[in-house]
Amino acid sequence: MASRKSAVLKNNEEETEEKQEEEEEEEVSDSPTEVKMSQIIMPCHCNHRQELCVGQLLKWIDITACLSAERHAMSPCVTASMDDINFEHTIRVGQVVSIKSKVNRAFNSSMEVGIQVSCEDLFSGDHWKVCHAYATFVTQRKETGERVLLKPIVPETQKEQLEYSLAAERRRVRMLHDDIIKDLLTHGCIQQGDSVEFSNAVAAEKTKVESVELVLPPHTNHQVNTFGGQIMAWMVNVATIAASRLCQTHPTLRTIDMFTFRGPSQIGDRLLLKAIVNNAFTDSIEVGVRAEAYQDLGTNRHINSAFMIFEVLDDHGKPCTLPRLQPEPLEGERRFQEAIARKKIRLDRKYIISRKQCEVPLSVPWNPRNQVYLSYNNVSTLKTLASRKKWRLSSEKDKVRLYSLEEKTMLSFRVDTEVDVPAHTAFSLLAELCNRPSWDTYYQKCDLIHQVDDDDFLYHVVTPSVHPSSLGFLSLAKSGEGIHQDFILLASKRRPCGSGDSYVIALRSVLLTSHPPTEGCNRGEVLCAGFIIQDTKNNMSLVKCIISSILKLHLSHLLHP
């Protein structure tokens, strides 16, 4: 009981700290694409537990996001996809849900809209987050068949600049999403699930649900297409029934994997919604849902798919153990294995993103299945750190400025300097880590272990050891003094995706079973380091060198050799 209480207190303290940090960093934005919606929850919006139906929430989210997209495009837009959504809290009758959306970035004919959902209790005055999401919208073609080309977003605040920059990285992850699953299954990177018969296993066939909906005028948007939020709500409904048939109780929807809209439907279409439990894990259920549209004599058109994760909670809010599933032969086995792959991706992503800066070890195990998310986190961590407001100027020498930043147990440094070369040249020179020992005495050795793809590389780096100085700080050991330290670094190198982007070289430690600590070296770790390079006037560039954790004192060494 005492340990549970301390865990609750710790979680509350962490939430309070995060809320304080958000309040300190919040900036006033006059973005013309920002849309806000507030709704008081009525019984007609809720399920039997008097909690807001997720399907209804998805409708409101889609409406708000679409208004933001159309405000920017000044033309009709449709939902192309909705990224993964994790529902952190439920919302009850009488509470107020607030939805805020804003276009983060526009590409040629598509744009990313960021959505924040929060809840307010009118009687206690409490506010809390419910979920956040990223939706992709595309413009409708003109009557001539031409695409509507979008004007670029001009970020104004630091937060908007960060979201603008990370939108390109999220787009990269989005485009690789399906390939990750295929790669896991093709190369056998997942453990094969045990799908043999169990005495208490529930046959997957018993969880099948099919429902037909006739698209009527109230179900369509102002473009006379079936409203995307309505389709999502219908999909949630059949998925909930399928999950209920397995657990024989009322499940709670926790996560929705990416929605992808493959095509439109119109008034008069029949929507055939199919759901089945793909796999049942110890305390969660994955349900696959497919939406098809058809006319009276036409063929079925696949217009949407999604995967939804349910839990069954006991009276204390803890997940219950669930029955096992006996999959159908062939197609059922395929869905069973793909569900295992998706769960592994979710767990890897959660492990990477949710780690606190003070956790030991700092390094995350690297393997092909978590590469895309680890790379995204590597770049986003560096960009987020660079965008912090609390950097303090510590010293300046010969137009080289040293900044420091203290955050809880972490101490970070940033060195800003303007160099007389274009940004693309500076990037090319700094990105060649294997050449770094020739100009940086700190890097005594740097070897390329593996080129993951065109943008991500794994290196083995050897540096001098560090030890406490007489002033109480860490300092570099002199040549031949003490033992060395080595690092396994993931280097994520990014060229600008469009105007306003910087060149980025993000570094962080990872664990590789094939490369244990070198004999005679201590294994060092760095949570976040790298370079952000921006073009300035007259073919010059501003180079920001950022470093955190164990390598932080090297920067003061560079400034004061």
Short mmCIF file of C-alpha atoms in Angstrom, two decimals, residues 34-403:
data_model
loop_
_atom_site.label_atom_id
_atom_site.label_comp_id
_atom_site.label_asym_id
_atom_site.label_seq_id
_atom_site.Cartn_x
_atom_site.Cartn_y
_atom_site.Cartn_z
CA GLU A 34 -5.86 28.47 -34.70
CA VAL A 35 -9.36 27.15 -33.97
CA LYS A 36 -10.82 26.44 -30.53
CA MET A 37 -13.88 24.39 -29.65
CA SER A 38 -15.43 23.88 -26.22
CA GLN A 39 -18.22 21.40 -25.53
CA ILE A 40 -20.01 20.55 -22.31
CA ILE A 41 -20.53 16.80 -22.06
CA MET A 42 -24.19 15.80 -22.09
CA PRO A 43 -25.65 12.32 -21.49
CA CYS A 44 -26.31 11.96 -25.25
CA HIS A 45 -22.53 12.13 -25.85
CA CYS A 46 -21.73 9.34 -23.39
CA ASN A 47 -21.67 5.59 -22.96
CA HIS A 48 -23.35 3.53 -20.25
CA ARG A 49 -20.62 4.58 -17.76
CA GLN A 50 -21.47 8.26 -18.29
CA GLU A 51 -18.09 8.77 -20.00
CA LEU A 52 -17.66 10.62 -23.27
CA CYS A 53 -17.70 8.22 -26.23
CA VAL A 54 -14.38 8.27 -28.07
CA GLY A 55 -16.25 8.30 -31.36
CA GLN A 56 -17.94 11.58 -30.43
CA LEU A 57 -14.59 13.06 -29.37
CA LEU A 58 -13.07 12.04 -32.73
CA LYS A 59 -15.90 13.86 -34.53
CA TRP A 60 -15.14 17.08 -32.64
CA ILE A 61 -11.39 16.66 -33.20
CA ASP A 62 -11.87 16.19 -36.94
CA ILE A 63 -14.18 19.22 -37.23
CA THR A 64 -11.77 21.48 -35.37
CA ALA A 65 -8.72 20.30 -37.33
CA CYS A 66 -10.55 20.62 -40.66
CA LEU A 67 -11.48 24.24 -39.87
CA SER A 68 -7.82 25.02 -39.19
CA ALA A 69 -6.75 23.38 -42.45
CA GLU A 70 -9.37 25.21 -44.52
CA ARG A 71 -8.54 28.51 -42.88
CA HIS A 72 -5.01 28.16 -44.18
CA ALA A 73 -5.82 26.63 -47.57
CA MET A 74 -8.82 28.90 -48.22
CA SER A 75 -10.29 25.94 -50.08
CA PRO A 76 -12.04 22.65 -49.20
CA CYS A 77 -9.84 20.07 -47.43
CA VAL A 78 -10.26 16.41 -46.52
CA THR A 79 -8.65 14.26 -43.82
CA ALA A 80 -5.85 12.11 -45.22
CA SER A 81 -4.71 10.48 -41.97
CA MET A 82 -4.71 10.81 -38.21
CA ASP A 83 -1.57 9.81 -36.32
CA ASP A 84 -1.59 7.56 -33.27
CA ILE A 85 -3.77 8.86 -30.43
CA ASN A 86 -3.28 7.85 -26.79
CA PHE A 87 -6.19 8.69 -24.51
CA GLU A 88 -4.68 9.52 -21.11
CA HIS A 89 -7.93 10.27 -19.28
CA THR A 90 -11.67 9.80 -19.68
CA ILE A 91 -14.19 12.65 -19.67
CA ARG A 92 -17.46 12.47 -17.78
CA VAL A 93 -20.94 14.02 -17.98
CA GLY A 94 -20.95 17.66 -16.90
CA GLN A 95 -17.28 18.27 -17.65
CA VAL A 96 -16.06 20.53 -20.44
CA VAL A 97 -13.80 19.34 -23.23
CA SER A 98 -11.64 21.93 -24.98
CA ILE A 99 -10.06 21.25 -28.37
CA LYS A 100 -7.44 23.52 -29.91
CA SER A 101 -6.01 23.02 -33.39
CA LYS A 102 -3.46 24.85 -35.49
CA VAL A 103 -1.65 24.19 -38.76
CA ASN A 104 1.96 23.37 -37.90
CA ARG A 105 3.32 23.21 -41.42
CA ALA A 106 2.13 23.21 -45.03
CA PHE A 107 3.82 21.18 -47.73
CA ASN A 108 2.82 21.29 -51.42
CA SER A 109 -0.82 20.21 -51.17
CA SER A 110 -0.90 18.67 -47.68
CA MET A 111 -0.52 20.10 -44.22
CA GLU A 112 -0.03 18.87 -40.67
CA VAL A 113 -2.52 20.08 -38.08
CA GLY A 114 -1.64 19.78 -34.40
CA ILE A 115 -4.52 19.11 -31.99
CA GLN A 116 -4.57 19.44 -28.19
CA VAL A 117 -7.50 18.09 -26.16
CA SER A 118 -7.97 19.03 -22.51
CA CYS A 119 -10.74 18.75 -19.95
CA GLU A 120 -12.08 21.05 -17.25
CA ASP A 121 -14.16 20.20 -14.19
CA LEU A 122 -16.45 23.20 -13.66
CA PHE A 123 -16.98 22.47 -9.96
CA SER A 124 -13.40 21.81 -8.83
CA GLY A 125 -11.69 24.07 -11.38
CA ASP A 126 -9.22 21.31 -12.27
CA HIS A 127 -7.77 21.08 -15.79
CA TRP A 128 -5.98 18.11 -17.34
CA LYS A 129 -4.77 16.82 -20.68
CA VAL A 130 -6.79 14.16 -22.46
CA CYS A 131 -4.74 13.58 -25.61
CA HIS A 132 -2.88 15.24 -28.42
CA ALA A 133 -2.87 14.29 -32.07
CA TYR A 134 -1.48 15.20 -35.46
CA ALA A 135 -3.74 15.05 -38.51
CA THR A 136 -2.79 15.36 -42.16
CA PHE A 137 -5.19 17.20 -44.46
CA VAL A 138 -5.04 17.56 -48.23
CA THR A 139 -6.71 20.11 -50.45
CA GLN A 140 -9.43 19.13 -52.89
CA ARG A 141 -8.53 19.46 -56.55
CA LYS A 142 -9.93 22.37 -58.52
CA GLU A 143 -12.67 21.79 -61.10
CA THR A 144 -9.91 21.71 -63.75
CA GLY A 145 -8.24 18.82 -61.90
CA GLU A 146 -5.31 20.92 -60.73
CA ARG A 147 -3.92 20.66 -57.21
CA VAL A 148 -4.22 23.65 -54.89
CA LEU A 149 -0.68 24.62 -53.90
CA LEU A 150 -0.50 25.79 -50.30
CA LYS A 151 1.28 28.90 -49.14
CA PRO A 152 3.96 28.22 -46.51
CA ILE A 153 3.32 28.66 -42.80
CA VAL A 154 5.40 31.40 -41.16
CA PRO A 155 6.02 30.40 -37.52
CA GLU A 156 6.16 33.32 -35.10
CA THR A 157 6.78 31.98 -31.60
CA GLN A 158 9.53 29.60 -30.53
CA LYS A 159 6.97 26.86 -29.94
CA GLU A 160 5.56 27.32 -33.44
CA GLN A 161 9.07 27.23 -34.89
CA LEU A 162 9.75 23.94 -33.08
CA GLU A 163 6.49 22.35 -34.27
CA TYR A 164 7.19 23.61 -37.80
CA SER A 165 10.62 22.01 -37.76
CA LEU A 166 9.48 18.70 -36.24
CA ALA A 167 6.56 18.41 -38.68
CA ALA A 168 9.02 17.48 -41.41
CA GLU A 169 10.48 14.74 -39.20
CA ARG A 170 7.02 13.41 -38.30
CA ARG A 171 6.12 13.35 -42.00
CA ARG A 172 9.19 11.17 -42.61
CA VAL A 173 8.04 8.71 -39.90
CA ARG A 174 4.49 8.74 -41.28
CA MET A 175 5.63 7.78 -44.77
CA LEU A 176 7.68 4.86 -43.41
CA HIS A 177 4.98 3.53 -41.06
CA ASP A 178 3.71 0.70 -43.28
CA ASP A 179 7.21 -0.27 -44.40
CA ILE A 180 8.29 -0.78 -40.77
CA ILE A 181 5.61 -3.44 -40.23
CA LYS A 182 6.49 -5.21 -43.49
CA ASP A 183 10.18 -5.16 -42.65
CA LEU A 184 9.61 -6.66 -39.20
CA LEU A 185 7.59 -9.53 -40.63
CA THR A 186 9.82 -10.13 -43.65
CA HIS A 187 13.07 -10.29 -41.70
CA GLY A 188 11.66 -12.16 -38.71
CA CYS A 189 12.57 -9.39 -36.26
CA ILE A 190 9.66 -10.28 -33.96
CA GLN A 191 9.11 -13.23 -31.71
CA GLN A 192 6.55 -15.56 -33.15
CA GLY A 193 3.40 -15.56 -31.08
CA ASP A 194 2.11 -18.74 -29.52
CA SER A 195 -1.15 -19.30 -31.38
CA VAL A 196 -1.75 -22.97 -30.52
CA GLU A 197 -5.09 -23.92 -29.03
CA PHE A 198 -5.76 -23.21 -25.36
CA SER A 199 -8.53 -24.65 -23.29
CA ASN A 200 -9.84 -21.18 -22.44
CA ALA A 201 -8.99 -19.48 -25.76
CA VAL A 202 -11.72 -17.58 -27.55
CA ALA A 203 -12.02 -18.27 -31.27
CA ALA A 204 -11.37 -15.12 -33.30
CA GLU A 205 -14.46 -15.90 -35.42
CA LYS A 206 -16.66 -15.20 -32.36
CA THR A 207 -15.39 -11.62 -32.19
CA LYS A 208 -16.29 -10.74 -35.77
CA VAL A 209 -18.60 -7.77 -36.23
CA GLU A 210 -20.14 -6.43 -39.42
CA SER A 211 -22.34 -3.37 -39.62
CA VAL A 212 -23.78 -1.44 -42.54
CA GLU A 213 -24.44 2.30 -42.38
CA LEU A 214 -26.31 4.30 -45.02
CA VAL A 215 -24.66 7.68 -45.64
CA LEU A 216 -27.34 10.35 -45.26
CA PRO A 217 -27.05 14.17 -45.51
CA PRO A 218 -26.43 14.61 -41.73
CA HIS A 219 -23.38 12.32 -42.06
CA THR A 220 -21.68 14.46 -44.70
CA ASN A 221 -19.55 17.56 -44.54
CA HIS A 222 -19.92 20.83 -46.42
CA GLN A 223 -18.30 19.15 -49.45
CA VAL A 224 -21.02 16.46 -49.52
CA ASN A 225 -18.45 13.75 -48.71
CA THR A 226 -18.93 11.46 -45.74
CA PHE A 227 -17.52 13.30 -42.75
CA GLY A 228 -14.23 11.71 -41.67
CA GLY A 229 -15.08 12.08 -37.99
CA GLN A 230 -18.35 10.18 -38.58
CA ILE A 231 -16.50 7.30 -40.25
CA MET A 232 -14.07 7.17 -37.31
CA ALA A 233 -16.98 7.13 -34.84
CA TRP A 234 -18.65 4.21 -36.67
CA MET A 235 -15.32 2.35 -36.67
CA VAL A 236 -14.91 2.86 -32.92
CA ASN A 237 -18.41 1.47 -32.40
CA VAL A 238 -17.81 -1.85 -34.21
CA ALA A 239 -14.33 -2.19 -32.68
CA THR A 240 -15.81 -1.83 -29.17
CA ILE A 241 -18.35 -4.57 -29.90
CA ALA A 242 -15.61 -6.92 -31.15
CA ALA A 243 -13.47 -6.32 -28.05
CA SER A 244 -16.53 -6.83 -25.80
CA ARG A 245 -17.19 -10.23 -27.38
CA LEU A 246 -13.73 -11.38 -26.36
CA CYS A 247 -13.67 -10.08 -22.79
CA GLN A 248 -17.45 -10.31 -22.17
CA THR A 249 -17.48 -6.94 -20.43
CA HIS A 250 -17.20 -3.27 -21.37
CA PRO A 251 -13.64 -2.42 -22.50
CA THR A 252 -11.93 0.99 -22.48
CA LEU A 253 -10.34 2.33 -25.66
CA ARG A 254 -6.79 3.47 -24.87
CA THR A 255 -4.95 3.87 -28.17
CA ILE A 256 -5.76 4.23 -31.84
CA ASP A 257 -3.03 3.45 -34.34
CA MET A 258 -2.85 5.65 -37.40
CA PHE A 259 -6.07 6.18 -39.36
CA THR A 260 -5.46 6.29 -43.09
CA PHE A 261 -8.22 7.49 -45.42
CA ARG A 262 -7.81 5.76 -48.76
CA GLY A 263 -10.74 7.32 -50.60
CA PRO A 264 -13.95 9.33 -50.18
CA SER A 265 -17.58 8.27 -49.95
CA GLN A 266 -20.75 10.25 -50.66
CA ILE A 267 -24.43 10.48 -49.83
CA GLY A 268 -26.17 7.23 -50.79
CA ASP A 269 -23.10 5.05 -50.21
CA ARG A 270 -23.43 2.05 -47.94
CA LEU A 271 -20.50 1.75 -45.55
CA LEU A 272 -19.65 -1.82 -44.60
CA LEU A 273 -17.72 -1.80 -41.33
CA LYS A 274 -15.85 -4.96 -40.36
CA ALA A 275 -14.07 -5.57 -37.05
CA ILE A 276 -12.29 -8.55 -35.53
CA VAL A 277 -9.91 -9.07 -32.62
CA ASN A 278 -6.44 -9.60 -34.10
CA ASN A 279 -4.68 -10.56 -30.89
CA ALA A 280 -5.25 -10.59 -27.14
CA PHE A 281 -2.24 -9.86 -24.98
CA THR A 282 -2.04 -10.16 -21.20
CA ASP A 283 -3.85 -6.89 -20.51
CA SER A 284 -4.72 -5.39 -23.89
CA ILE A 285 -6.69 -6.26 -27.01
CA GLU A 286 -5.96 -5.18 -30.57
CA VAL A 287 -8.99 -4.90 -32.84
CA GLY A 288 -8.62 -4.38 -36.58
CA VAL A 289 -11.31 -2.36 -38.34
CA ARG A 290 -11.92 -1.97 -42.06
CA ALA A 291 -14.39 0.36 -43.78
CA GLU A 292 -15.66 -0.31 -47.31
CA ALA A 293 -18.07 1.81 -49.37
CA TYR A 294 -20.38 0.56 -52.11
CA GLN A 295 -23.44 1.51 -54.14
CA ASP A 296 -26.29 -0.87 -55.00
CA LEU A 297 -24.58 -2.55 -57.96
CA GLY A 298 -21.01 -1.35 -57.54
CA THR A 299 -17.97 -3.10 -56.14
CA ASN A 300 -16.73 -2.46 -52.60
CA ARG A 301 -14.14 0.31 -52.22
CA HIS A 302 -11.70 0.09 -49.32
CA ILE A 303 -11.79 3.60 -47.80
CA ASN A 304 -10.26 3.26 -44.32
CA SER A 305 -8.45 0.95 -41.89
CA ALA A 306 -7.42 1.32 -38.27
CA PHE A 307 -6.16 -0.66 -35.29
CA MET A 308 -7.58 0.06 -31.85
CA ILE A 309 -6.18 -1.02 -28.49
CA PHE A 310 -8.57 -1.73 -25.61
CA GLU A 311 -8.12 -2.50 -21.92
CA VAL A 312 -10.47 -3.84 -19.28
CA LEU A 313 -10.08 -2.00 -15.97
CA ASP A 314 -11.00 -3.26 -12.49
CA ASP A 315 -12.61 -1.16 -9.75
CA HIS A 316 -9.20 0.36 -8.90
CA GLY A 317 -8.48 1.37 -12.47
CA LYS A 318 -5.92 -1.38 -13.02
CA PRO A 319 -5.87 -3.49 -16.24
CA CYS A 320 -7.39 -6.96 -15.90
CA THR A 321 -5.91 -10.17 -17.33
CA LEU A 322 -7.66 -11.07 -20.57
CA PRO A 323 -8.63 -14.37 -22.26
CA ARG A 324 -6.35 -15.79 -24.95
CA LEU A 325 -7.31 -15.70 -28.62
CA GLN A 326 -7.35 -18.57 -31.09
CA PRO A 327 -6.76 -16.97 -34.52
CA GLU A 328 -8.29 -18.15 -37.75
CA PRO A 329 -6.02 -20.09 -40.12
CA LEU A 330 -4.03 -18.20 -42.78
CA GLU A 331 -5.43 -14.63 -42.70
CA GLY A 332 -6.06 -14.84 -38.96
CA GLU A 333 -2.48 -15.99 -38.37
CA ARG A 334 -1.21 -13.09 -40.45
CA ARG A 335 -3.24 -10.59 -38.43
CA PHE A 336 -2.11 -12.28 -35.22
CA GLN A 337 1.59 -11.82 -36.10
CA GLU A 338 1.15 -8.27 -37.40
CA ALA A 339 -0.51 -7.33 -34.10
CA ILE A 340 2.62 -8.55 -32.28
CA ALA A 341 4.78 -6.37 -34.56
CA ARG A 342 2.60 -3.32 -33.93
CA LYS A 343 2.72 -3.89 -30.18
CA LYS A 344 6.52 -4.10 -30.27
CA ILE A 345 6.66 -0.82 -32.18
CA ARG A 346 4.34 0.84 -29.66
CA LEU A 347 6.40 -0.41 -26.72
CA ASP A 348 9.69 0.63 -28.33
CA ARG A 349 8.30 4.06 -29.12
CA LYS A 350 6.87 4.49 -25.62
CA TYR A 351 10.16 3.38 -24.05
CA ILE A 352 12.17 5.83 -26.16
CA ILE A 353 9.86 8.83 -25.80
CA SER A 354 8.83 8.43 -22.14
CA ARG A 355 12.34 8.08 -20.70
CA LYS A 356 13.32 10.85 -18.31
CA GLN A 357 16.63 12.67 -18.71
CA CYS A 358 17.87 11.45 -15.34
CA GLU A 359 17.23 7.76 -16.02
CA VAL A 360 20.25 5.47 -16.01
CA PRO A 361 21.43 4.14 -18.36
CA LEU A 362 20.82 7.02 -20.75
CA SER A 363 21.33 4.76 -23.76
CA VAL A 364 18.49 2.94 -25.47
CA PRO A 365 19.11 -0.42 -27.19
CA TRP A 366 19.32 0.03 -30.95
CA ASN A 367 17.83 -2.44 -33.39
CA PRO A 368 16.14 -2.19 -36.81
CA ARG A 369 12.59 -2.22 -35.44
CA ASN A 370 13.01 0.92 -33.32
CA GLN A 371 15.35 2.77 -35.67
CA VAL A 372 12.78 5.16 -37.17
CA TYR A 373 11.39 6.22 -33.78
CA LEU A 374 14.82 6.41 -32.15
CA SER A 375 16.03 8.61 -35.00
CA TYR A 376 12.95 10.85 -34.70
CA ASN A 377 13.47 11.15 -30.95
CA ASN A 378 17.17 11.93 -31.49
CA VAL A 379 16.39 14.87 -33.79
CA SER A 380 13.37 16.14 -31.82
CA THR A 381 15.29 16.08 -28.51
CA LEU A 382 18.09 18.22 -29.95
CA LYS A 383 15.68 20.69 -31.56
CA THR A 384 13.57 20.89 -28.39
CA LEU A 385 16.63 21.51 -26.23
CA ALA A 386 17.84 24.23 -28.61
CA SER A 387 14.44 25.97 -28.44
CA ARG A 388 14.39 26.27 -24.63
CA LYS A 389 13.96 29.81 -23.32
CA LYS A 390 16.13 29.49 -20.22
CA TRP A 391 19.55 29.44 -21.90
CA ARG A 392 21.85 31.81 -19.96
CA LEU A 393 24.84 33.54 -21.56
CA SER A 394 27.87 32.43 -19.52
CA SER A 395 30.74 33.96 -21.47
CA GLU A 396 31.69 35.49 -24.79
CA LYS A 397 35.07 35.48 -26.50
CA ASP A 398 35.97 36.43 -30.07
CA LYS A 399 32.25 36.39 -31.08
CA VAL A 400 31.89 32.86 -29.71
CA ARG A 401 29.12 32.75 -27.14
CA LEU A 402 28.78 30.07 -24.47
CA TYR A 403 25.32 29.46 -23.00
#
